[in-house]
Structure formats: C-alpha cells, structure tokens
C-alpha cells in the first residue's frame, strides 16, 4: 500500500450512562458526550479534529448508550463533515482496550494503516496530524499524546517516563501513590493494527493462566472476584505498562491546553478553552456586537443562530448560548453555558459557573441585580 493509499480510522470512546456520574446533574437529561461546550456537543470537538487527519476513512463512537440517543447526532455530523460516523454499542464492559478489540472486524474493514483512539471527555487542541507524522517517524506500535503538568496534580492521571532523545515510552504507571513524573497521559493515541495482536495476547495469557489453575470451587469463586474476565483489557495497566521500554510505544508532547472533563465545574473551563481556540480555528463561530443593533459582546462568545438576544443585553466573556434560548433586555451574562430553550427575560446578572437548564428554577443560579 502506497503512502497516498493509506487509510486512517478514528475510534472515540464515549462511555455510558452508568459512567461519568461525577458529571451529574448535567448528564441526567442529556448524555454527557452531547452536552454543549462552546456551542457544540462535547464529542463534536474530537470528531472535528479527526476531520483534519489525512486519508480519514471512518469515525466510530463506542459506548454503552442506547443507539437512539446518538442516532440524530451521528446522522447530522456525518453529513456536516462528509465523513462516515457510526455509533457502536458495547454489549458489556470490555475495558478501554477490550472495547477496541471487540469491534476489530468493523474497524479493520477499510484496512487502515493507522487507528486513532480518543477519549470523549478530553478537552485539548487535538494535534492529530502532527501526532500521526511523529508516530510514523518513530516506527512503533503506538504513540501517546502527553503533556507536562504540575507535580501536585500529576498523581491524578497516568504518569509516564519517556526517553528525552527518542521519545520512547520507558515507564508507565496509572495514578501512582508516589510521584513518578510530571508528564501524563492525555487519553489520545494512534496505533498500527498491531495493537489488536497485543490485546489478543493479554486476553490469551489470562485464559491460559486460568486453564492451568487447579482450584477448588471456593478458590475459583475467590479468583473470579479478584481477576477481570479474559476479554476485559485495560489500555493503561494491560498494554501501556507491560509494553513500556520495549521499543513499541512512544510519546508526542503537546504544549497546548489540556483538561479532563469529569465534573460540571470543568465543563465551563473547557467551554472557555474551546471558545478561545475558535479565534484561530473558527472565528466565524464567535459572536460580535456593540450594543447598537445587537447585544454588546465582550470577549469570546458563541450564540446559536436560532437564539434571540435583546440588543440591550451584555454578553461575555466565556458565554455559550444554545439553540432557541431567549435573553431579555438588560440581562448580563458572564462565564456561563445557556442550554437549549432557556429563557432569561428579567434584568439579572449571571456570573461565574452557571449552567442554565430549561428554566431558571431547575438549578440554583447565583443571580444578582446589575
């Protein structure tokens, strides 16, 4: 296969309703991946980034949500990006690597030379084309996007050590109790199809160990509660850790922004990061206005075309207003996300971390008169 004929497939892990409970109550009425950040569903940002990958053939969303919850979005985003996007529902938990392996036949339908794996709840600039080029230079099985963080926060993530010259992954440990490194795993990867052989190897080893054991019924029960099923394979503990230092895995460090979207508070920060990125990537999505014919806009603001905002309102910075929302006269919005159909018609000030749902009475809002 020539370089120009190489195809790339992207897989985005979106989780399910039983996961991401720390994101509640925002995920009670809308799947977390579809919650809007900077006016777009959370999953839209990694999907849009995948569009920039050369020779992209297909994007798969893998999760536990009912297919009907993603059907409309998948259809619209496929049309918008002109790239096939398909949702694949897992029948049971297989782990981050096992979930990838579970759909290996579909993923390999286009005979891709490279496979991107992204987590939906990651907010970053997604330097995927640059990452792919680095991965090809390394010549390994996989490349991990990494970032430098403070030593205090590093233990909340997977810490890693890489060769400063070759960028080879030398050591990886998930959420260590003692400090290992200030470089962490960003949850974005690119692999060759060899990743499936590696995952299969982990699964086969577990089966072999189970077959070699001669356990009483009590011991078998105890073992079953301690050990995951053979088809449950975790990318971090079962792949990254054992393959570190074997010239199979490499790192690509981003100097840009990165956040993990686990809590409601993080959603507002990440919405602001994406709004700021729009200045360079999609300036047409940012609103403008000086208070004459339209509202006064301060800083980075997104307003959906169907939203109605009174000219006397003052909006921004870091504000995202969703479809069919109505903002009345004299309203002041600062650092907030206004969801679909919300009406704010009184002369109020919404400031700091505020996310308005269907009506102002559904969630506590810190409202003070201007």
PDB file of N, CA and C in Angstrom, residues 49 102 116 127 136 141 198 285 329 362 368:
ATOM      1  N   UNK A  49     -11.759  17.442  15.069  1.00  0.00           N
ATOM      2  CA  UNK A  49     -10.302  17.317  14.973  1.00  0.00           C
ATOM      3  C   UNK A  49      -9.911  16.145  14.079  1.00  0.00           C
ATOM      4  N   UNK A 102     -13.076  -5.549  20.656  1.00  0.00           N
ATOM      5  CA  UNK A 102     -14.401  -6.129  20.448  1.00  0.00           C
ATOM      6  C   UNK A 102     -14.962  -5.793  19.071  1.00  0.00           C
ATOM      7  N   UNK A 116      -6.637   5.818  15.260  1.00  0.00           N
ATOM      8  CA  UNK A 116      -6.633   6.764  16.374  1.00  0.00           C
ATOM      9  C   UNK A 116      -7.632   6.300  17.424  1.00  0.00           C
ATOM     10  N   UNK A 127      -3.834  17.700  18.380  1.00  0.00           N
ATOM     11  CA  UNK A 127      -2.889  17.833  17.261  1.00  0.00           C
ATOM     12  C   UNK A 127      -2.695  16.501  16.533  1.00  0.00           C
ATOM     13  N   UNK A 136       4.698   7.949  12.662  1.00  0.00           N
ATOM     14  CA  UNK A 136       5.318   7.291  11.509  1.00  0.00           C
ATOM     15  C   UNK A 136       6.838   7.338  11.599  1.00  0.00           C
ATOM     16  N   UNK A 141       4.491   0.605  17.600  1.00  0.00           N
ATOM     17  CA  UNK A 141       3.110   0.126  17.551  1.00  0.00           C
ATOM     18  C   UNK A 141       2.126   1.240  17.897  1.00  0.00           C
ATOM     19  N   UNK A 198      -1.559  -7.288  20.256  1.00  0.00           N
ATOM     20  CA  UNK A 198      -1.148  -7.073  21.646  1.00  0.00           C
ATOM     21  C   UNK A 198      -2.311  -7.315  22.603  1.00  0.00           C
ATOM     22  N   UNK A 285     -17.521  31.420  14.155  1.00  0.00           N
ATOM     23  CA  UNK A 285     -18.445  30.937  15.177  1.00  0.00           C
ATOM     24  C   UNK A 285     -18.578  31.896  16.355  1.00  0.00           C
ATOM     25  N   UNK A 329     -34.076  41.952  27.822  1.00  0.00           N
ATOM     26  CA  UNK A 329     -33.480  43.284  27.918  1.00  0.00           C
ATOM     27  C   UNK A 329     -32.677  43.447  29.201  1.00  0.00           C
ATOM     28  N   UNK A 362     -34.810  25.400  37.756  1.00  0.00           N
ATOM     29  CA  UNK A 362     -34.427  23.993  37.772  1.00  0.00           C
ATOM     30  C   UNK A 362     -33.080  23.759  38.430  1.00  0.00           C
ATOM     31  N   UNK A 368     -27.676  38.109  40.737  1.00  0.00           N
ATOM     32  CA  UNK A 368     -27.622  39.384  41.441  1.00  0.00           C
ATOM     33  C   UNK A 368     -27.980  40.480  40.456  1.00  0.00           C
TER      34      UNK A 368
END
